[in-house]
Coordinates of C-alpha atoms in Angstrom, one line a residue:
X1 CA 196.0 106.9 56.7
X2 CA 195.1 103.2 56.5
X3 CA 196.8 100.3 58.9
X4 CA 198.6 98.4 56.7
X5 CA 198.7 95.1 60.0
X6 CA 194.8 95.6 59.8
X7 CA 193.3 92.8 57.7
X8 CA 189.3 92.7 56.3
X9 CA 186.8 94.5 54.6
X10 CA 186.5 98.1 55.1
X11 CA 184.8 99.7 58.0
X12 CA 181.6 101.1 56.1
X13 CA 181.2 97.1 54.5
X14 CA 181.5 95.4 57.9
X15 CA 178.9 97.9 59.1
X16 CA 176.4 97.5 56.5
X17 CA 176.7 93.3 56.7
X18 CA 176.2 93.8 60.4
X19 CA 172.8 95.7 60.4
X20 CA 171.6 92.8 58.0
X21 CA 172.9 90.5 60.4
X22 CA 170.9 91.9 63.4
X23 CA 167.8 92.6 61.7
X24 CA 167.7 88.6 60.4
X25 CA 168.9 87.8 64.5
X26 CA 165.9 90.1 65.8
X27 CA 163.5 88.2 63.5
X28 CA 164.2 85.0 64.0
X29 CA 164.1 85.3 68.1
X30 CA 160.9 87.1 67.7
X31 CA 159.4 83.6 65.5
X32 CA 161.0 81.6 67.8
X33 CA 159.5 83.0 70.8
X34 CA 156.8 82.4 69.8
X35 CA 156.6 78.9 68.6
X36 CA 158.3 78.2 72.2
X37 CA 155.4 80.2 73.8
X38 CA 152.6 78.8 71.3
X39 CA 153.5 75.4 72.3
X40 CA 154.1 75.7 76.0
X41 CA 150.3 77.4 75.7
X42 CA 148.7 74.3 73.9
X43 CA 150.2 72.0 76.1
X44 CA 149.0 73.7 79.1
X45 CA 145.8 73.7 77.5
X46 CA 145.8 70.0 77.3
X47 CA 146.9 69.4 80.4
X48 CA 144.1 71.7 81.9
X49 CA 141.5 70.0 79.9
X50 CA 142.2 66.4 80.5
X51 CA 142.5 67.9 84.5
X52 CA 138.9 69.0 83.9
X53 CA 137.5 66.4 82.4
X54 CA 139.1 63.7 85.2
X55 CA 137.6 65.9 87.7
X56 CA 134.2 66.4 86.0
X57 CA 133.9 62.5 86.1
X58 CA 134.6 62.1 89.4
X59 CA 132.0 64.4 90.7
X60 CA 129.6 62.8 88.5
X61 CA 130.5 59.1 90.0
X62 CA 130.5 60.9 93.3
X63 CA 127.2 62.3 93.0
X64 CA 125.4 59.3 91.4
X65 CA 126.7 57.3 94.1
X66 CA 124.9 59.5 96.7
X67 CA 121.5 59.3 94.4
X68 CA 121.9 55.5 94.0
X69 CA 122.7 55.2 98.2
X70 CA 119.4 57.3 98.6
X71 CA 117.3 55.2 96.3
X72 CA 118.4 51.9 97.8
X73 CA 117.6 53.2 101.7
X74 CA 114.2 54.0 100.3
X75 CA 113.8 50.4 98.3
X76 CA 114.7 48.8 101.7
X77 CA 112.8 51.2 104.4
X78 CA 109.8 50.1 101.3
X79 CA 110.7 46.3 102.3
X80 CA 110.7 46.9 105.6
X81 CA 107.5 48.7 105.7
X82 CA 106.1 45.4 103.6
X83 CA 107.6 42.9 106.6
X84 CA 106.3 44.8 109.2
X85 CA 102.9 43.8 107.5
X86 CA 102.1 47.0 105.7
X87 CA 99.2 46.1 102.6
X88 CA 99.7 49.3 100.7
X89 CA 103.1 51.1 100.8
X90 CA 104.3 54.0 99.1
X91 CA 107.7 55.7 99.4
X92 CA 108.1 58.8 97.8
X93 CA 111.9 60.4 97.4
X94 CA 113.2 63.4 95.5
X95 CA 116.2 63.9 94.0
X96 CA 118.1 65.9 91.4
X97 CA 117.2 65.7 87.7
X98 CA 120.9 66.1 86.3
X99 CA 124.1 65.7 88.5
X100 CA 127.6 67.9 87.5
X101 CA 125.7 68.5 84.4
X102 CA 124.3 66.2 83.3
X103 CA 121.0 64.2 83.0
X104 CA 121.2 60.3 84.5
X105 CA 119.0 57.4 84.1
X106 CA 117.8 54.9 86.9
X107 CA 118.0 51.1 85.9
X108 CA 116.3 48.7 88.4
X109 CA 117.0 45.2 88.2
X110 CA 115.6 42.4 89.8
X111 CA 117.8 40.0 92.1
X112 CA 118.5 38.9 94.3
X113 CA 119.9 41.0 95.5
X114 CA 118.0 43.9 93.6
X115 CA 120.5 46.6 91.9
X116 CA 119.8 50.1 90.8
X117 CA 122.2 51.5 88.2
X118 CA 122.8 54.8 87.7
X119 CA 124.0 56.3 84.5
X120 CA 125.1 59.8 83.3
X121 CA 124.5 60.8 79.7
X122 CA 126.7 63.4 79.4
X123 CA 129.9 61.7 80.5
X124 CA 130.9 57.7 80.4
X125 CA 129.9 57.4 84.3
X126 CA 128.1 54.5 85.6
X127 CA 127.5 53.4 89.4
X128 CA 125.8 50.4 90.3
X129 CA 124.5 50.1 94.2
X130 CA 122.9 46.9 95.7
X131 CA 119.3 46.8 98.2
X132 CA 119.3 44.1 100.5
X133 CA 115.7 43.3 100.2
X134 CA 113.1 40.1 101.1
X135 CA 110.3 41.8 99.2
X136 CA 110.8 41.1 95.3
X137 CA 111.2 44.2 92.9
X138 CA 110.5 44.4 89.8
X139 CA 112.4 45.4 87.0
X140 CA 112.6 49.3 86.3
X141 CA 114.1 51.9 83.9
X142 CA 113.0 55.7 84.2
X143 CA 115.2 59.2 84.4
X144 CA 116.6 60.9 87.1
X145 CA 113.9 62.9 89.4
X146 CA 111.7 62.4 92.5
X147 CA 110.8 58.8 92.6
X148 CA 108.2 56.7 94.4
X149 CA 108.6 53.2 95.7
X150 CA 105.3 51.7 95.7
X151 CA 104.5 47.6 96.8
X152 CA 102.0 46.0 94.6
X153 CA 101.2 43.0 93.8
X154 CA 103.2 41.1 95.5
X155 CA 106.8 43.3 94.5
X156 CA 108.2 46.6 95.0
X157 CA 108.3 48.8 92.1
X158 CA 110.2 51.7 91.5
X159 CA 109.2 54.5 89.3
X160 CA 109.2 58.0 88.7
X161 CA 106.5 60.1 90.3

């Protein structure tokens, strides 16, 4: 009852090397999925994080910009205040103690024309904004917060109240 044309192992060894075959097939697409799906996961998690952080910093130099713009108008409504003949001025402004975050410091230095810096702690953000001022101020370094500009002695100063 065997074909004599048919060429190759016998039916019951084929079937038995195939089941191998298949079980060694299944395995190996089941690892490779997922490496494929392991790495298509950290790379979207890099991408996302390096989004985030890009995003974080821009709200940050947004925000402190805002802060700085707010200190300045007060420096300069102080020096005009002081022109208009004012003897005793004090300007008193409040703002946020962190921005996105995180905490920021407020470095005033003389100019002309006077700067204020502003610098976050928590991420490598720093904004510098200018007052056009004919008063002098003095030199300044204090965190973020409600501040007071007050003139004395002859200069604005600029500290935390």
């Amino acid at each position: 009852m065997t074909d004599a044309s048919r060429t190759g192992p016998a039916p019951s060894a084929a079937r038995g090397r195939g089941r191998g075959d298949r079980a060694t097939a299944t395995t190996l697409s089941y690892v490779l999925t997922l490496g494929i799906t392991a790495i298509l996961i950290s790379g979207l998690l890099a991408a996302a994080g390096t989004t985030v952080e890009t995003q974080r910093e821009d709200t940050t130099r947004e925000a402190l910009e805002v802060v700085g713009q707010q200190i300045s108008s007060r420096v300069m409504a102080a020096d005009r205040l002081v022109a208009s003949g004012a003897s005793a001025v004090t300007v008193r402004g409040t703002y946020p103690e962190s921005v996105a975050g995180s905490t920021y410091s407020v470095v005033v230095r003389s100019g002309p024309p006077p700067e204020i810096e502003l610098t976050a702690t928590g991420v490598d953000v720093s904004v510098t904004v200018g007052a056009a001022t004919r008063t002098p101020v003095a030199d300044a370094s204090l965190s973020g917060g409600d501040v007071e500009i007050v003139y004395t002695g002859g200069q604005l100063e600029v500290r935390g109240a």
